[in-house]
Amino acid sequence: MPATEPRPAAQPPARGEPAATEKHPWGRVPATDPPFTEDTLLATDPALALRCAEDGRTVVWHTVQGWELGVGPATAAVLTAFALPRTLSSLPSGENGRRTRAVVHTLGERGLIRRHDPDGVPAPGGRGGMFGAPVLSLAEALRGDGCDVVFLGMPYDLGASHRPGSRFAPAYLRRTGGALFQYRDTASGPPGALDPVTGRRVLSGVRLADTGDVSANVHRSGGPTWGSLERIVSRVAGHGRLPVVLGGDHSVTLPVVRGLADSHGSLGVLHVDAHSDYGRPRLDGAHLYCHHGNVMDWVVGDPRVVRLAQFGLRQLEDRPGVPDTKLRRWPGTSACRTPLDDILAELPEDLPYHLTVDVDALDPSVLSATGTPLPGGFTHAQLTELLTGLCSARRIVGVDVVELLPGEGETDGLIVADLLLRVLDAATRTGGSR
């Protein structure tokens, strides 16, 4: 997302226009279209996203230019109504219709509603997203109430210290995950899919979207794509969606955690991994020194992170990390032998939680497609039971899955996609993420 330029002082709005906020003076929005007729096909600028503000107004966010604008309910209703192309002739007649037309013309003069040229607008990305979800722009995914879960790919592995290749995992998971579950929507909502083992429908009523990859022509360690990921995660979470990041090496968890903390404030982190990725709390130089083997130094060092719960640790260490009151640990597969209520007692119930899953938490006999596999990990069934238990009992506001190195076959992708499917079903079944 490009940085926002310095903005001039706001100009007084014309009659009938909403008041400008400090972040967006109306004078910055150019008039791009000639006057509309009754039969002009119109649509809201596709770069706009809407979210509710604390004062009950609606905040309009331009996802490309970066400005924000507070508007009243009438303007928000018009922007929402024209999210799908329509004409003025489709509006009701009478006084209400005349008022709506006046708002449309005002928004058209400012470039927020535009002529829609079906032949000149690229077709939507289709259904090539995770689990066959529709591929949307970020603005489309955040507009209105069209989705609950937003997938983001982070094809970044400059933080790997041994074997690179996890940058290919987002595309691999999208390609293989559709064989496990195919998302579809109907007039009555997404039906999910029937699980014959449990006898219940998985992801019933949960709306999915995929906004593609957070990427760059050339990645730089800790560079601009980290900042983009942090801002996008914060925006997705701030709109009440559940951001799900497909990594990438484990260093990408840091911008994810920071983005969630920007939106939610205090945060807990559930960390599933064969390695602690921790030595001591840090605040300095993450863009220079953070990698997949020490990312939790900065997570613990962030004062907004209240709890870091680690599951599956089994890497031999020269020396233990510096003790910290935020840390709770269940090494190896000990969490499987610990009553869930005992684990939950260490996880404050009022905290929102981010779940980060390094796939090397699984035993190599289950999955070896990772950069640093270690024997003695979870089976698929063990990890599924643990994660669904945790995600059903706590409010999950973010998920990432990292350190998957795709191979020739599809089995590894199906294993990870199934874990992700079960996690999302558990996290959204309680309504905690929405």
Coordinates of C-alpha atoms in Angstrom, one line a residue:
M1 CA 0.0 0.0 0.0
P2 CA 1.6 3.3 -1.0
A3 CA 2.4 5.9 1.6
T4 CA 0.0 8.8 1.8
E5 CA 1.3 12.2 0.6
P6 CA 1.1 15.2 2.9
R7 CA -2.4 16.7 2.6
P8 CA -3.4 20.3 2.2
A9 CA -5.8 22.0 4.5
A10 CA -9.4 20.9 4.1
Q11 CA -11.7 23.0 2.0
P12 CA -15.3 23.8 3.1
P13 CA -17.6 21.1 1.6
A14 CA -20.1 22.2 -0.9
R15 CA -23.8 22.2 0.0
G16 CA -25.1 18.6 0.5
E17 CA -21.7 17.1 1.0
P18 CA -20.6 15.3 4.2
A19 CA -18.1 17.0 6.4
A20 CA -14.4 16.2 5.8
T21 CA -12.2 14.6 8.4
E22 CA -8.7 15.7 9.1
K23 CA -7.4 12.7 7.1
H24 CA -9.3 13.6 3.9
P25 CA -10.3 17.0 2.7
W26 CA -13.0 16.9 0.0
G27 CA -10.8 19.1 -2.2
R28 CA -8.4 16.1 -2.7
V29 CA -11.0 14.1 -4.6
P30 CA -11.0 15.0 -8.3
A31 CA -14.2 15.1 -10.4
T32 CA -13.6 12.5 -13.0
D33 CA -17.0 12.0 -14.8
P34 CA -19.4 14.2 -16.7
P35 CA -22.9 14.5 -15.3
F36 CA -24.8 11.2 -15.0
T37 CA -28.1 10.4 -16.8
E38 CA -30.8 8.1 -15.5
D39 CA -29.5 5.3 -17.7
T40 CA -25.7 5.7 -16.8
L41 CA -24.4 2.5 -15.3
L42 CA -22.7 3.6 -12.1
A43 CA -20.6 1.9 -9.4
T44 CA -18.7 2.9 -6.2
D45 CA -15.0 3.4 -6.7
P46 CA -13.6 -0.2 -6.3
A47 CA -10.7 1.1 -4.2
L48 CA -13.1 2.3 -1.4
A49 CA -13.8 0.2 1.8
L50 CA -16.3 1.1 4.5
R51 CA -16.2 0.4 8.2
C52 CA -18.2 1.6 11.2
A53 CA -16.7 4.2 13.5
E54 CA -17.2 4.4 17.3
D55 CA -19.5 7.4 17.0
G56 CA -21.9 5.5 14.8
R57 CA -20.8 7.1 11.5
T58 CA -19.1 5.3 8.7
V59 CA -15.5 5.7 7.8
V60 CA -14.7 5.5 4.0
W61 CA -11.1 4.4 3.4
H62 CA -9.4 4.7 0.0
T63 CA -7.2 1.6 0.0
V64 CA -4.9 2.9 -2.6
Q65 CA -4.4 6.6 -1.8
G66 CA -4.7 6.0 2.0
W67 CA -7.1 8.8 3.0
E68 CA -10.1 8.3 5.3
L69 CA -13.5 10.2 5.4
G70 CA -16.3 10.1 7.9
V71 CA -19.8 10.1 6.4
G72 CA -23.3 9.9 7.6
P73 CA -25.8 7.1 7.1
A74 CA -27.3 8.4 3.9
T75 CA -24.0 8.7 2.1
A76 CA -22.9 5.3 3.5
A77 CA -26.1 3.7 2.2
V78 CA -25.6 5.1 -1.3
L79 CA -22.0 3.9 -1.4
T80 CA -23.1 0.4 -0.3
A81 CA -26.1 0.4 -2.8
F82 CA -23.7 1.1 -5.7
A83 CA -21.1 -1.5 -4.7
L84 CA -22.7 -3.5 -7.5
P85 CA -23.3 -1.5 -10.7
R86 CA -26.7 0.0 -11.2
T87 CA -28.4 3.0 -12.8
L88 CA -30.3 6.0 -11.3
S89 CA -33.4 4.7 -13.0
S90 CA -33.3 1.7 -10.6
L91 CA -33.8 4.1 -7.6
P92 CA -37.2 4.6 -6.2
S93 CA -39.3 7.7 -7.2
G94 CA -40.6 10.3 -4.8
E95 CA -38.8 12.5 -2.3
N96 CA -36.5 9.7 -1.1
G97 CA -35.4 9.0 -4.6
R98 CA -34.7 12.6 -5.3
R99 CA -32.6 12.9 -2.2
T100 CA -30.7 9.8 -3.1
R101 CA -30.0 11.1 -6.6
A102 CA -28.7 14.3 -5.2
V103 CA -26.2 12.3 -3.0
V104 CA -25.2 10.2 -6.0
H105 CA -24.5 13.3 -8.1
T106 CA -22.4 14.8 -5.3
L107 CA -20.4 11.7 -4.9
G108 CA -20.0 11.5 -8.6
E109 CA -18.6 15.0 -8.7
R110 CA -16.0 13.9 -6.2
G111 CA -15.1 10.7 -7.9
L112 CA -16.4 8.3 -5.2
I113 CA -19.1 7.0 -7.6
R114 CA -18.1 6.5 -11.2
R115 CA -19.3 5.4 -14.5
H116 CA -19.0 1.6 -14.8
D117 CA -17.7 0.4 -18.2
P118 CA -18.2 -3.4 -18.3
D119 CA -15.9 -3.7 -21.3
G120 CA -13.2 -1.6 -19.6
V121 CA -13.1 -3.1 -16.1
P122 CA -11.1 -6.3 -15.5
A123 CA -13.2 -9.3 -14.5
P124 CA -13.1 -10.3 -10.9
G125 CA -10.4 -12.8 -10.0
G126 CA -12.8 -15.7 -9.9
R127 CA -12.7 -18.5 -7.5
G128 CA -9.0 -19.3 -7.3
G129 CA -8.6 -18.4 -3.7
M130 CA -8.0 -20.6 -0.6
F131 CA -10.7 -23.4 -0.5
G132 CA -12.0 -22.0 -3.8
A133 CA -13.1 -18.7 -2.2
P134 CA -13.7 -15.8 -4.5
V135 CA -10.6 -13.6 -5.2
L136 CA -11.5 -10.0 -4.3
S137 CA -9.7 -6.7 -4.0
L138 CA -9.0 -5.6 -0.4
A139 CA -11.7 -2.9 -0.8
E140 CA -14.2 -5.5 -2.0
A141 CA -13.4 -7.8 0.9
L142 CA -13.9 -5.0 3.5
R143 CA -17.0 -3.4 2.0
G144 CA -20.3 -4.1 3.7
D145 CA -20.7 -7.4 5.4
G146 CA -19.7 -9.7 2.5
C147 CA -17.2 -11.9 4.3
D148 CA -16.1 -13.2 7.7
V149 CA -12.6 -14.6 6.9
V150 CA -10.0 -13.0 4.6
F151 CA -7.0 -15.0 3.4
L152 CA -3.8 -13.2 2.6
G153 CA -0.7 -14.8 1.1
M154 CA 2.8 -13.7 2.2
P155 CA 5.2 -15.4 -0.2
Y156 CA 8.3 -14.4 1.8
D157 CA 11.2 -16.5 3.1
L158 CA 14.1 -14.1 3.5
G159 CA 13.9 -14.9 7.2
A160 CA 14.7 -18.6 6.7
S161 CA 18.2 -19.5 8.0
H162 CA 18.4 -23.0 6.6
R163 CA 16.2 -24.1 3.7
P164 CA 14.2 -21.5 1.7
G165 CA 11.1 -22.3 -0.3
S166 CA 8.2 -21.4 2.0
R167 CA 7.5 -18.5 -0.3
F168 CA 5.8 -21.0 -2.6
A169 CA 3.5 -22.2 0.1
P170 CA 0.6 -19.7 -0.4
A171 CA 0.1 -20.8 -4.1
Y172 CA 0.6 -24.4 -3.1
L173 CA -2.1 -24.3 -0.4
R174 CA -4.6 -22.6 -2.7
R175 CA -3.9 -25.2 -5.3
T176 CA -4.3 -28.2 -3.0
G177 CA -6.8 -27.0 -0.5
G178 CA -9.6 -27.0 -3.0
A179 CA -9.4 -30.8 -3.2
L180 CA -10.3 -30.8 0.5
F181 CA -13.1 -28.3 0.7
Q182 CA -14.8 -26.1 -2.0
Y183 CA -16.4 -23.0 -0.7
R184 CA -19.7 -21.9 -2.3
D185 CA -22.4 -19.4 -1.4
T186 CA -26.1 -19.5 -2.0
A187 CA -29.1 -17.2 -1.5
S188 CA -29.4 -18.5 2.1
G189 CA -25.7 -18.3 2.8
P190 CA -22.7 -20.6 2.6
P191 CA -23.8 -24.2 3.4
G192 CA -20.3 -25.4 4.3
A193 CA -19.8 -29.2 4.0
L194 CA -21.0 -32.2 6.0
D195 CA -18.3 -33.9 8.0
P196 CA -19.3 -37.6 8.2
V197 CA -17.1 -38.2 11.3
T198 CA -18.8 -35.6 13.5
G199 CA -22.2 -35.5 11.7
R200 CA -22.1 -31.7 11.5
R201 CA -21.5 -29.1 8.8
V202 CA -18.1 -27.5 8.7
L203 CA -17.9 -23.7 8.1
S204 CA -21.6 -23.5 7.7
G205 CA -22.6 -19.8 7.3
V206 CA -19.0 -18.6 7.3
R207 CA -18.2 -16.4 4.3
L208 CA -14.7 -16.6 2.9
A209 CA -12.7 -14.3 0.6
D210 CA -9.1 -14.3 -0.6
T211 CA -7.3 -11.1 -1.5
G212 CA -4.2 -12.7 -3.0
D213 CA -0.6 -12.1 -2.0
V214 CA 1.1 -9.3 -0.2
S215 CA 4.1 -9.1 -2.4
A216 CA 6.7 -7.0 -4.2
N217 CA 8.8 -7.2 -7.3
V218 CA 11.9 -7.7 -5.1
H219 CA 11.5 -8.6 -1.5
R220 CA 13.8 -7.0 1.1
S221 CA 14.4 -8.5 4.5
G222 CA 12.1 -6.7 6.9
G223 CA 11.3 -4.3 4.1
P224 CA 8.1 -2.6 2.7
T225 CA 6.1 -5.8 2.4
W226 CA 6.3 -6.3 6.2
G227 CA 4.8 -2.8 6.6
S228 CA 2.1 -3.6 4.0
L229 CA 1.2 -6.8 5.8
E230 CA 1.0 -5.1 9.1
R231 CA -1.3 -2.4 7.8
I232 CA -3.5 -4.8 5.8
V233 CA -3.9 -7.1 8.8
S234 CA -4.8 -4.1 11.0
R235 CA -7.4 -3.0 8.5
V236 CA -8.9 -6.5 8.0
A237 CA -9.2 -7.0 11.8
G238 CA -10.5 -3.5 12.3
H239 CA -13.4 -4.3 9.9
G240 CA -14.4 -7.3 12.0
R241 CA -12.9 -9.9 9.7
L242 CA -10.6 -12.8 10.7
P243 CA -7.3 -12.3 8.8
V244 CA -5.6 -15.6 7.8
V245 CA -2.1 -15.3 6.6
L246 CA -0.5 -18.0 4.4
G247 CA 3.3 -17.9 4.9
G248 CA 6.1 -17.7 4.3
D249 CA 8.7 -18.3 7.0
H250 CA 8.0 -17.6 10.6
S251 CA 9.3 -14.1 10.7
V252 CA 6.1 -12.9 9.0
T253 CA 4.3 -13.5 12.2
L254 CA 5.8 -10.3 13.7
P255 CA 4.0 -7.9 11.3
V256 CA 0.9 -10.0 11.7
V257 CA 1.0 -9.6 15.5
R258 CA 1.8 -5.9 15.3
G259 CA -1.1 -5.4 12.9
L260 CA -3.5 -7.2 15.2
A261 CA -2.3 -5.3 18.2
D262 CA -2.7 -2.0 16.3
S263 CA -6.4 -3.0 15.9
H264 CA -7.2 -4.8 19.2
G265 CA -4.7 -3.4 21.7
S266 CA -3.9 -6.1 24.2
L267 CA -3.3 -9.5 22.6
G268 CA -2.4 -13.1 23.4
V269 CA -0.4 -15.3 21.0
L270 CA -0.8 -19.1 20.7
H271 CA 2.4 -20.4 19.3
V272 CA 2.6 -24.0 17.9
D273 CA 6.1 -24.9 16.9
A274 CA 9.0 -27.4 17.4
H275 CA 11.2 -24.4 18.3
S276 CA 10.8 -21.7 20.8
D277 CA 12.1 -19.0 18.4
Y278 CA 12.9 -17.0 21.6
G279 CA 16.0 -15.9 23.5
R280 CA 15.1 -12.6 25.2
P281 CA 12.6 -9.8 24.9
R282 CA 13.6 -7.2 22.2
L283 CA 12.3 -4.0 20.8
D284 CA 15.3 -3.0 18.7
G285 CA 16.0 -3.4 15.0
A286 CA 13.5 -6.0 14.0
H287 CA 13.8 -5.0 10.3
L288 CA 17.6 -5.8 10.5
Y289 CA 17.8 -8.8 12.9
C290 CA 14.5 -10.6 13.0
H291 CA 14.4 -14.0 11.4
H292 CA 12.4 -17.2 11.7
G293 CA 14.5 -18.5 14.6
N294 CA 14.1 -15.5 16.9
V295 CA 10.8 -13.8 15.9
M296 CA 9.3 -14.4 19.4
D297 CA 11.9 -12.1 20.9
W298 CA 10.0 -9.1 19.4
V299 CA 6.6 -10.7 20.1
V300 CA 7.5 -11.0 23.8
G301 CA 9.1 -7.6 23.8
D302 CA 5.9 -5.9 22.5
P303 CA 4.1 -4.5 25.6
R304 CA 0.7 -5.1 23.9
V305 CA 1.3 -8.9 23.9
V306 CA 0.1 -10.0 27.3
R307 CA 0.5 -13.8 27.0
L308 CA 2.6 -16.1 24.8
A309 CA 1.6 -19.7 25.1
Q310 CA 3.9 -22.2 23.3
F311 CA 3.0 -25.7 22.4
G312 CA 5.1 -28.5 20.9
L313 CA 8.7 -27.2 21.7
R314 CA 11.3 -30.0 21.4
Q315 CA 14.4 -28.4 20.0
L316 CA 17.6 -29.0 22.1
E317 CA 19.0 -25.7 23.3
D318 CA 22.5 -24.5 24.4
R319 CA 20.9 -22.3 27.0
P320 CA 17.2 -21.5 27.9
G321 CA 15.7 -18.2 26.9
V322 CA 15.4 -15.4 29.4
P323 CA 12.4 -16.1 31.7
D324 CA 9.4 -13.8 31.2
T325 CA 6.1 -13.6 33.0
K326 CA 4.2 -13.6 29.7
L327 CA 5.5 -17.1 28.8
R328 CA 3.6 -20.4 29.3
R329 CA 4.9 -23.6 27.8
W330 CA 3.6 -27.1 27.1
P331 CA 6.7 -28.8 25.4
G332 CA 6.6 -31.8 23.2
T333 CA 3.1 -33.4 23.1
S334 CA 2.5 -32.7 26.8
A335 CA -0.5 -30.5 25.9
C336 CA -2.3 -33.6 24.7
R337 CA -1.9 -35.2 28.2
T338 CA -3.0 -32.0 30.0
P339 CA -6.7 -31.4 30.6
L340 CA -7.9 -28.5 28.3
D341 CA -9.3 -26.7 31.3
D342 CA -5.9 -26.6 32.9
I343 CA -4.4 -25.1 29.7
L344 CA -7.2 -22.5 29.5
A345 CA -6.7 -21.5 33.1
E346 CA -3.4 -20.0 31.9
L347 CA -5.0 -18.1 29.0
P348 CA -6.9 -15.1 30.1
E349 CA -10.4 -15.4 28.8
D350 CA -10.9 -11.7 28.1
L351 CA -7.9 -11.5 25.7
P352 CA -8.2 -11.8 21.9
Y353 CA -5.7 -14.3 20.5
H354 CA -3.6 -14.8 17.5
L355 CA -2.8 -18.4 16.5
T356 CA 0.5 -19.0 14.7
V357 CA 1.2 -22.6 13.5
D358 CA 4.7 -23.6 12.3
V359 CA 4.1 -26.9 10.5
D360 CA 7.2 -28.4 12.0
A361 CA 5.1 -28.9 15.1
L362 CA 3.9 -32.0 13.3
D363 CA 6.0 -35.1 13.5
P364 CA 8.1 -35.7 10.4
S365 CA 6.4 -39.1 9.9
V366 CA 3.2 -37.0 9.3
L367 CA 4.8 -34.0 7.5
S368 CA 8.4 -33.5 6.6
A369 CA 8.0 -30.7 4.1
T370 CA 9.5 -28.0 6.3
G371 CA 12.9 -26.4 6.6
T372 CA 13.8 -27.7 10.1
P373 CA 11.9 -30.9 10.9
L374 CA 12.3 -32.6 14.3
P375 CA 11.2 -36.0 15.5
G376 CA 8.7 -36.3 18.4
G377 CA 6.0 -34.0 17.2
F378 CA 2.2 -34.1 17.1
T379 CA 0.2 -36.4 15.0
H380 CA -2.4 -34.8 12.8
A381 CA -5.2 -36.0 15.0
Q382 CA -3.5 -34.7 18.2
L383 CA -2.8 -31.3 16.8
T384 CA -6.3 -31.0 15.4
E385 CA -7.9 -31.9 18.8
L386 CA -5.6 -29.4 20.6
L387 CA -6.2 -26.5 18.2
T388 CA -9.9 -27.0 17.8
G389 CA -10.2 -27.1 21.6
L390 CA -8.3 -23.9 22.1
C391 CA -10.0 -22.0 19.2
S392 CA -13.4 -23.1 20.4
A393 CA -12.8 -21.7 23.9
R394 CA -10.9 -18.5 23.2
R395 CA -11.6 -15.5 20.8
I396 CA -9.3 -16.0 17.8
V397 CA -8.7 -12.7 15.9
G398 CA -5.9 -13.8 13.6
V399 CA -4.3 -17.0 12.2
D400 CA -1.1 -17.7 10.3
V401 CA 0.4 -20.9 9.1
V402 CA 4.1 -20.9 8.2
E403 CA 7.3 -22.8 7.2
L404 CA 5.6 -25.2 4.7
L405 CA 8.0 -26.1 1.9
P406 CA 6.0 -27.5 -1.0
G407 CA 7.1 -30.7 -2.7
E408 CA 6.0 -32.6 -5.8
G409 CA 2.8 -34.2 -4.4
E410 CA -0.3 -32.8 -2.8
T411 CA -0.4 -34.7 0.5
D412 CA 1.5 -32.2 2.6
G413 CA -0.8 -29.4 1.3
L414 CA -3.9 -31.4 2.2
I415 CA -2.6 -32.1 5.7
V416 CA -2.0 -28.4 6.4
A417 CA -5.2 -27.3 4.7
D418 CA -7.2 -29.7 6.8
L419 CA -5.6 -28.3 10.0
L420 CA -6.5 -24.8 8.8
L421 CA -10.0 -25.8 7.9
R422 CA -10.6 -27.3 11.4
V423 CA -9.1 -24.2 13.1
L424 CA -11.3 -21.8 11.1
D425 CA -14.4 -23.9 11.8
A426 CA -13.7 -23.9 15.5
A427 CA -12.8 -20.2 15.6
T428 CA -15.9 -19.0 13.7
R429 CA -18.3 -21.5 15.2
T430 CA -18.3 -19.6 18.5
G431 CA -18.7 -16.2 16.8
G432 CA -15.6 -15.1 18.6
S433 CA -13.8 -13.7 15.5
R434 CA -16.8 -11.8 14.2

